[in-house]
Amino acid sequence: MESDKGKKGGIEHRKPRKRGGKAQKRGISDEQVSVVVALDRNGAIFSKLAGRGRVTASQINDVLGNLLRRDAVLCTDSATNYKTFAKQNKINHEVINIRKDGYEKKVYTISNMLIDIMVN
């Protein structure tokens, strides 16, 4: 993970906040770090810092590109960056629309990941 606590010489990408404070920008911005998290059917969890702000397909590729087998099925929400990553790597991609499908679609689910992220 990334922490700016106690950095000598200041923080490069923003002004320091006093006693925690709030982010100055709304939504996903370069004030937040992007972490790619993956969970397999055996329960093994992998997570790695991808960068700052909204994660891109190339950042996902840097993190997961060498980990996923070509016969894997990538289950994600409908964000375009996952679609692009799956297409570039010729990986089967199952899009789960939470509003339409809930957290499960056929035998695929993203609910385990959401629970694990909230607990850890």
N, C-alpha and C. Protein backbone atom coordinates (compact mmCIF):
# COMPACT_ATOMS: atom_id res chain seq x y z
N MET A 1 0.83 -1.18 0.00
CA MET A 1 0.00 0.00 0.00
C MET A 1 0.88 1.24 0.00
N GLU A 2 0.24 2.35 -0.06
CA GLU A 2 0.97 3.61 -0.16
C GLU A 2 0.54 4.54 0.97
N SER A 3 1.53 5.16 1.58
CA SER A 3 1.24 6.09 2.65
C SER A 3 2.15 7.31 2.51
N ASP A 4 1.58 8.48 2.72
CA ASP A 4 2.36 9.71 2.68
C ASP A 4 2.72 10.19 4.07
N LYS A 5 2.39 9.41 5.08
CA LYS A 5 2.63 9.81 6.46
C LYS A 5 4.14 9.97 6.72
N GLY A 6 4.50 11.11 7.26
CA GLY A 6 5.88 11.36 7.65
C GLY A 6 6.85 11.58 6.50
N LYS A 7 6.38 11.84 5.30
CA LYS A 7 7.27 12.06 4.17
C LYS A 7 8.04 13.35 4.35
N LYS A 8 9.32 13.28 4.23
CA LYS A 8 10.17 14.46 4.32
C LYS A 8 10.09 15.22 3.00
N GLY A 9 10.04 16.52 3.07
CA GLY A 9 10.01 17.33 1.86
C GLY A 9 8.62 17.54 1.30
N GLY A 10 7.61 17.07 1.97
CA GLY A 10 6.24 17.30 1.53
C GLY A 10 5.71 16.23 0.61
N ILE A 11 4.48 16.40 0.21
CA ILE A 11 3.79 15.46 -0.65
C ILE A 11 3.76 16.07 -2.04
N GLU A 12 4.18 15.28 -3.04
CA GLU A 12 4.35 15.81 -4.38
C GLU A 12 3.05 16.14 -5.10
N HIS A 13 2.03 15.31 -4.97
CA HIS A 13 0.85 15.43 -5.81
C HIS A 13 -0.29 16.23 -5.19
N ARG A 14 -0.16 16.67 -3.92
CA ARG A 14 -1.21 17.47 -3.31
C ARG A 14 -0.67 18.16 -2.06
N LYS A 15 -1.43 19.13 -1.56
CA LYS A 15 -1.06 19.77 -0.31
C LYS A 15 -1.37 18.82 0.85
N PRO A 16 -0.60 18.88 1.93
CA PRO A 16 -0.91 18.00 3.07
C PRO A 16 -2.23 18.38 3.72
N ARG A 17 -2.91 17.37 4.26
CA ARG A 17 -4.16 17.61 4.98
C ARG A 17 -3.86 17.58 6.48
N LYS A 18 -4.51 18.44 7.21
CA LYS A 18 -4.34 18.48 8.65
C LYS A 18 -5.26 17.47 9.31
N ARG A 19 -4.73 16.64 10.17
CA ARG A 19 -5.49 15.65 10.93
C ARG A 19 -6.43 14.83 10.05
N GLY A 20 -5.89 14.31 8.99
CA GLY A 20 -6.69 13.46 8.11
C GLY A 20 -7.43 14.24 7.06
N GLY A 21 -8.44 14.95 7.46
CA GLY A 21 -9.20 15.79 6.52
C GLY A 21 -9.90 14.97 5.45
N LYS A 22 -10.44 15.65 4.49
CA LYS A 22 -11.16 15.01 3.40
C LYS A 22 -10.44 15.28 2.09
N ALA A 23 -10.69 14.43 1.13
CA ALA A 23 -10.16 14.65 -0.21
C ALA A 23 -10.79 15.92 -0.78
N GLN A 24 -10.03 16.65 -1.54
CA GLN A 24 -10.52 17.91 -2.11
C GLN A 24 -11.38 17.69 -3.35
N LYS A 25 -11.12 16.59 -4.06
CA LYS A 25 -11.86 16.32 -5.30
C LYS A 25 -12.89 15.23 -5.04
N ARG A 26 -14.06 15.38 -5.66
CA ARG A 26 -15.11 14.37 -5.53
C ARG A 26 -14.85 13.21 -6.48
N GLY A 27 -15.34 12.05 -6.11
CA GLY A 27 -15.24 10.89 -6.98
C GLY A 27 -13.83 10.32 -7.02
N ILE A 28 -13.57 9.55 -8.06
CA ILE A 28 -12.25 8.94 -8.21
C ILE A 28 -11.31 9.98 -8.80
N SER A 29 -10.23 10.27 -8.09
CA SER A 29 -9.26 11.26 -8.55
C SER A 29 -7.86 10.78 -8.21
N ASP A 30 -6.86 11.57 -8.57
CA ASP A 30 -5.49 11.20 -8.27
C ASP A 30 -5.16 11.30 -6.78
N GLU A 31 -6.13 11.70 -5.97
CA GLU A 31 -5.93 11.71 -4.52
C GLU A 31 -6.14 10.32 -3.92
N GLN A 32 -6.75 9.41 -4.66
CA GLN A 32 -6.95 8.05 -4.19
C GLN A 32 -6.03 7.10 -4.97
N VAL A 33 -5.66 6.02 -4.32
CA VAL A 33 -4.87 5.00 -5.01
C VAL A 33 -5.80 3.92 -5.54
N SER A 34 -5.43 3.31 -6.65
CA SER A 34 -6.20 2.22 -7.26
C SER A 34 -5.53 0.91 -6.92
N VAL A 35 -6.30 -0.02 -6.39
CA VAL A 35 -5.79 -1.34 -6.05
C VAL A 35 -6.58 -2.37 -6.83
N VAL A 36 -5.88 -3.23 -7.55
CA VAL A 36 -6.52 -4.33 -8.26
C VAL A 36 -6.55 -5.52 -7.32
N VAL A 37 -7.75 -6.09 -7.13
CA VAL A 37 -7.93 -7.22 -6.23
C VAL A 37 -8.56 -8.36 -7.02
N ALA A 38 -7.99 -9.57 -6.86
CA ALA A 38 -8.52 -10.74 -7.55
C ALA A 38 -8.72 -11.86 -6.54
N LEU A 39 -9.76 -12.66 -6.76
CA LEU A 39 -10.10 -13.79 -5.90
C LEU A 39 -10.39 -14.98 -6.79
N ASP A 40 -9.74 -16.12 -6.50
CA ASP A 40 -10.05 -17.30 -7.30
C ASP A 40 -11.07 -18.17 -6.57
N ARG A 41 -11.52 -19.25 -7.21
CA ARG A 41 -12.56 -20.10 -6.63
C ARG A 41 -12.08 -20.86 -5.40
N ASN A 42 -10.77 -20.94 -5.19
CA ASN A 42 -10.23 -21.60 -4.00
C ASN A 42 -10.13 -20.65 -2.81
N GLY A 43 -10.45 -19.38 -3.03
CA GLY A 43 -10.42 -18.40 -1.95
C GLY A 43 -9.11 -17.64 -1.83
N ALA A 44 -8.17 -17.89 -2.71
CA ALA A 44 -6.90 -17.16 -2.68
C ALA A 44 -7.13 -15.73 -3.16
N ILE A 45 -6.62 -14.77 -2.41
CA ILE A 45 -6.80 -13.36 -2.74
C ILE A 45 -5.46 -12.76 -3.14
N PHE A 46 -5.48 -11.98 -4.21
CA PHE A 46 -4.30 -11.27 -4.68
C PHE A 46 -4.66 -9.80 -4.77
N SER A 47 -3.80 -8.92 -4.27
CA SER A 47 -4.05 -7.48 -4.42
C SER A 47 -2.73 -6.77 -4.64
N LYS A 48 -2.80 -5.73 -5.45
CA LYS A 48 -1.58 -4.97 -5.76
C LYS A 48 -1.96 -3.55 -6.16
N LEU A 49 -1.15 -2.61 -5.75
CA LEU A 49 -1.34 -1.21 -6.11
C LEU A 49 -1.16 -1.07 -7.62
N ALA A 50 -2.12 -0.41 -8.27
CA ALA A 50 -2.07 -0.23 -9.72
C ALA A 50 -1.64 1.18 -10.11
N GLY A 51 -1.94 2.16 -9.28
CA GLY A 51 -1.61 3.55 -9.60
C GLY A 51 -2.52 4.49 -8.84
N ARG A 52 -2.68 5.68 -9.38
CA ARG A 52 -3.54 6.69 -8.76
C ARG A 52 -4.71 6.98 -9.68
N GLY A 53 -5.84 7.32 -9.09
CA GLY A 53 -7.02 7.66 -9.88
C GLY A 53 -7.69 6.43 -10.46
N ARG A 54 -8.49 6.65 -11.49
CA ARG A 54 -9.23 5.55 -12.13
C ARG A 54 -8.26 4.59 -12.79
N VAL A 55 -8.40 3.30 -12.50
CA VAL A 55 -7.50 2.30 -13.04
C VAL A 55 -7.78 2.10 -14.53
N THR A 56 -6.72 1.91 -15.30
CA THR A 56 -6.83 1.73 -16.75
C THR A 56 -6.60 0.26 -17.11
N ALA A 57 -6.95 -0.10 -18.35
CA ALA A 57 -6.73 -1.46 -18.83
C ALA A 57 -5.26 -1.82 -18.81
N SER A 58 -4.39 -0.89 -19.15
CA SER A 58 -2.95 -1.19 -19.15
C SER A 58 -2.43 -1.40 -17.72
N GLN A 59 -2.98 -0.68 -16.74
CA GLN A 59 -2.58 -0.90 -15.35
C GLN A 59 -3.07 -2.27 -14.87
N ILE A 60 -4.28 -2.65 -15.26
CA ILE A 60 -4.79 -3.98 -14.91
C ILE A 60 -3.89 -5.04 -15.54
N ASN A 61 -3.47 -4.81 -16.78
CA ASN A 61 -2.59 -5.75 -17.46
C ASN A 61 -1.25 -5.86 -16.74
N ASP A 62 -0.71 -4.74 -16.26
CA ASP A 62 0.56 -4.77 -15.53
C ASP A 62 0.45 -5.62 -14.27
N VAL A 63 -0.71 -5.58 -13.62
CA VAL A 63 -0.91 -6.30 -12.37
C VAL A 63 -1.31 -7.76 -12.61
N LEU A 64 -2.28 -8.00 -13.49
CA LEU A 64 -2.84 -9.34 -13.66
C LEU A 64 -2.41 -10.07 -14.93
N GLY A 65 -1.78 -9.36 -15.85
CA GLY A 65 -1.49 -9.93 -17.16
C GLY A 65 -0.78 -11.27 -17.14
N ASN A 66 0.19 -11.44 -16.25
CA ASN A 66 0.95 -12.69 -16.19
C ASN A 66 0.35 -13.70 -15.21
N LEU A 67 -0.65 -13.31 -14.45
CA LEU A 67 -1.23 -14.21 -13.44
C LEU A 67 -2.37 -15.06 -13.96
N LEU A 68 -3.17 -14.51 -14.87
CA LEU A 68 -4.37 -15.21 -15.34
C LEU A 68 -4.04 -16.19 -16.45
N ARG A 69 -4.55 -17.39 -16.32
CA ARG A 69 -4.41 -18.37 -17.40
C ARG A 69 -5.34 -17.96 -18.53
N ARG A 70 -5.06 -18.40 -19.72
CA ARG A 70 -5.86 -18.03 -20.88
C ARG A 70 -7.25 -18.66 -20.85
N ASP A 71 -7.43 -19.74 -20.06
CA ASP A 71 -8.76 -20.35 -19.96
C ASP A 71 -9.54 -19.82 -18.76
N ALA A 72 -9.03 -18.78 -18.10
CA ALA A 72 -9.71 -18.19 -16.95
C ALA A 72 -10.95 -17.43 -17.42
N VAL A 73 -11.89 -17.23 -16.50
CA VAL A 73 -13.06 -16.41 -16.75
C VAL A 73 -12.98 -15.22 -15.81
N LEU A 74 -12.90 -14.04 -16.36
CA LEU A 74 -12.82 -12.81 -15.59
C LEU A 74 -14.25 -12.32 -15.31
N CYS A 75 -14.62 -12.21 -14.03
CA CYS A 75 -15.96 -11.76 -13.64
C CYS A 75 -15.82 -10.37 -13.02
N THR A 76 -16.45 -9.38 -13.64
CA THR A 76 -16.33 -8.00 -13.17
C THR A 76 -17.65 -7.27 -13.33
N ASP A 77 -17.66 -6.02 -12.86
CA ASP A 77 -18.79 -5.16 -13.17
C ASP A 77 -18.65 -4.70 -14.62
N SER A 78 -19.43 -3.76 -15.05
CA SER A 78 -19.47 -3.40 -16.47
C SER A 78 -18.50 -2.28 -16.87
N ALA A 79 -17.51 -1.99 -16.06
CA ALA A 79 -16.55 -0.93 -16.39
C ALA A 79 -15.79 -1.27 -17.66
N THR A 80 -15.58 -0.28 -18.49
CA THR A 80 -14.94 -0.46 -19.80
C THR A 80 -13.50 -0.94 -19.68
N ASN A 81 -12.79 -0.53 -18.64
CA ASN A 81 -11.39 -0.92 -18.51
C ASN A 81 -11.23 -2.44 -18.41
N TYR A 82 -12.16 -3.14 -17.76
CA TYR A 82 -12.09 -4.60 -17.67
C TYR A 82 -12.38 -5.23 -19.02
N LYS A 83 -13.35 -4.68 -19.74
CA LYS A 83 -13.69 -5.19 -21.07
C LYS A 83 -12.48 -5.09 -22.00
N THR A 84 -11.82 -3.95 -21.97
CA THR A 84 -10.64 -3.73 -22.81
C THR A 84 -9.52 -4.69 -22.44
N PHE A 85 -9.27 -4.85 -21.15
CA PHE A 85 -8.22 -5.77 -20.68
C PHE A 85 -8.50 -7.20 -21.15
N ALA A 86 -9.74 -7.65 -20.98
CA ALA A 86 -10.11 -9.02 -21.37
C ALA A 86 -9.96 -9.22 -22.88
N LYS A 87 -10.37 -8.24 -23.64
CA LYS A 87 -10.27 -8.34 -25.10
C LYS A 87 -8.81 -8.37 -25.55
N GLN A 88 -7.98 -7.51 -24.98
CA GLN A 88 -6.56 -7.46 -25.34
C GLN A 88 -5.84 -8.77 -25.02
N ASN A 89 -6.24 -9.43 -23.92
CA ASN A 89 -5.58 -10.66 -23.49
C ASN A 89 -6.32 -11.92 -23.89
N LYS A 90 -7.42 -11.76 -24.67
CA LYS A 90 -8.22 -12.89 -25.15
C LYS A 90 -8.65 -13.79 -24.00
N ILE A 91 -9.19 -13.16 -22.94
CA ILE A 91 -9.68 -13.87 -21.77
C ILE A 91 -11.20 -13.80 -21.78
N ASN A 92 -11.85 -14.91 -21.44
CA ASN A 92 -13.32 -14.92 -21.34
C ASN A 92 -13.72 -13.93 -20.25
N HIS A 93 -14.72 -13.11 -20.54
CA HIS A 93 -15.13 -12.06 -19.61
C HIS A 93 -16.62 -12.14 -19.38
N GLU A 94 -17.01 -12.29 -18.14
CA GLU A 94 -18.42 -12.34 -17.76
C GLU A 94 -18.74 -11.04 -17.03
N VAL A 95 -19.56 -10.20 -17.65
CA VAL A 95 -19.95 -8.92 -17.06
C VAL A 95 -21.18 -9.13 -16.20
N ILE A 96 -21.11 -8.68 -14.96
CA ILE A 96 -22.23 -8.80 -14.04
C ILE A 96 -22.74 -7.40 -13.72
N ASN A 97 -23.94 -7.11 -14.19
CA ASN A 97 -24.58 -5.83 -13.95
C ASN A 97 -25.35 -5.94 -12.63
N ILE A 98 -24.87 -5.29 -11.59
CA ILE A 98 -25.45 -5.44 -10.25
C ILE A 98 -26.92 -5.02 -10.23
N ARG A 99 -27.28 -3.97 -10.95
CA ARG A 99 -28.68 -3.51 -10.98
C ARG A 99 -29.59 -4.52 -11.65
N LYS A 100 -29.09 -5.15 -12.70
CA LYS A 100 -29.92 -6.09 -13.47
C LYS A 100 -29.82 -7.52 -12.93
N ASP A 101 -28.59 -7.99 -12.66
CA ASP A 101 -28.36 -9.39 -12.29
C ASP A 101 -28.19 -9.61 -10.79
N GLY A 102 -28.07 -8.56 -10.01
CA GLY A 102 -27.66 -8.73 -8.62
C GLY A 102 -26.16 -8.99 -8.62
N TYR A 103 -25.69 -9.74 -7.66
CA TYR A 103 -24.25 -10.02 -7.60
C TYR A 103 -23.89 -11.34 -8.26
N GLU A 104 -24.88 -12.05 -8.80
CA GLU A 104 -24.63 -13.34 -9.41
C GLU A 104 -25.30 -13.43 -10.78
N LYS A 105 -24.64 -14.16 -11.67
CA LYS A 105 -25.16 -14.39 -13.01
C LYS A 105 -24.70 -15.79 -13.42
N LYS A 106 -25.65 -16.67 -13.64
CA LYS A 106 -25.34 -18.08 -13.93
C LYS A 106 -24.52 -18.64 -12.77
N VAL A 107 -23.34 -19.19 -13.06
CA VAL A 107 -22.48 -19.73 -12.00
C VAL A 107 -21.43 -18.72 -11.56
N TYR A 108 -21.49 -17.51 -12.09
CA TYR A 108 -20.48 -16.49 -11.80
C TYR A 108 -20.99 -15.54 -10.73
N THR A 109 -20.06 -15.06 -9.91
CA THR A 109 -20.44 -14.13 -8.85
C THR A 109 -19.32 -13.15 -8.58
N ILE A 110 -19.70 -11.96 -8.12
CA ILE A 110 -18.70 -11.02 -7.62
C ILE A 110 -18.98 -10.68 -6.16
N SER A 111 -19.96 -11.36 -5.55
CA SER A 111 -20.31 -11.05 -4.17
C SER A 111 -19.22 -11.44 -3.20
N ASN A 112 -18.51 -12.55 -3.44
CA ASN A 112 -17.43 -12.95 -2.54
C ASN A 112 -16.35 -11.88 -2.47
N MET A 113 -16.02 -11.33 -3.62
CA MET A 113 -14.99 -10.30 -3.65
C MET A 113 -15.43 -9.07 -2.87
N LEU A 114 -16.66 -8.66 -3.03
CA LEU A 114 -17.14 -7.48 -2.32
C LEU A 114 -17.12 -7.71 -0.81
N ILE A 115 -17.49 -8.90 -0.39
CA ILE A 115 -17.46 -9.21 1.04
C ILE A 115 -16.04 -9.23 1.56
N ASP A 116 -15.11 -9.87 0.82
CA ASP A 116 -13.72 -9.94 1.25
C ASP A 116 -13.08 -8.57 1.32
N ILE A 117 -13.40 -7.69 0.38
CA ILE A 117 -12.81 -6.36 0.38
C ILE A 117 -13.31 -5.58 1.59
N MET A 118 -14.58 -5.70 1.93
CA MET A 118 -15.12 -4.96 3.06
C MET A 118 -14.57 -5.49 4.38
N VAL A 119 -14.31 -6.79 4.48
CA VAL A 119 -13.84 -7.38 5.73
C VAL A 119 -12.36 -7.09 5.94
N ASN A 120 -11.58 -7.19 4.90
CA ASN A 120 -10.11 -7.04 5.04
C ASN A 120 -9.67 -5.60 5.11
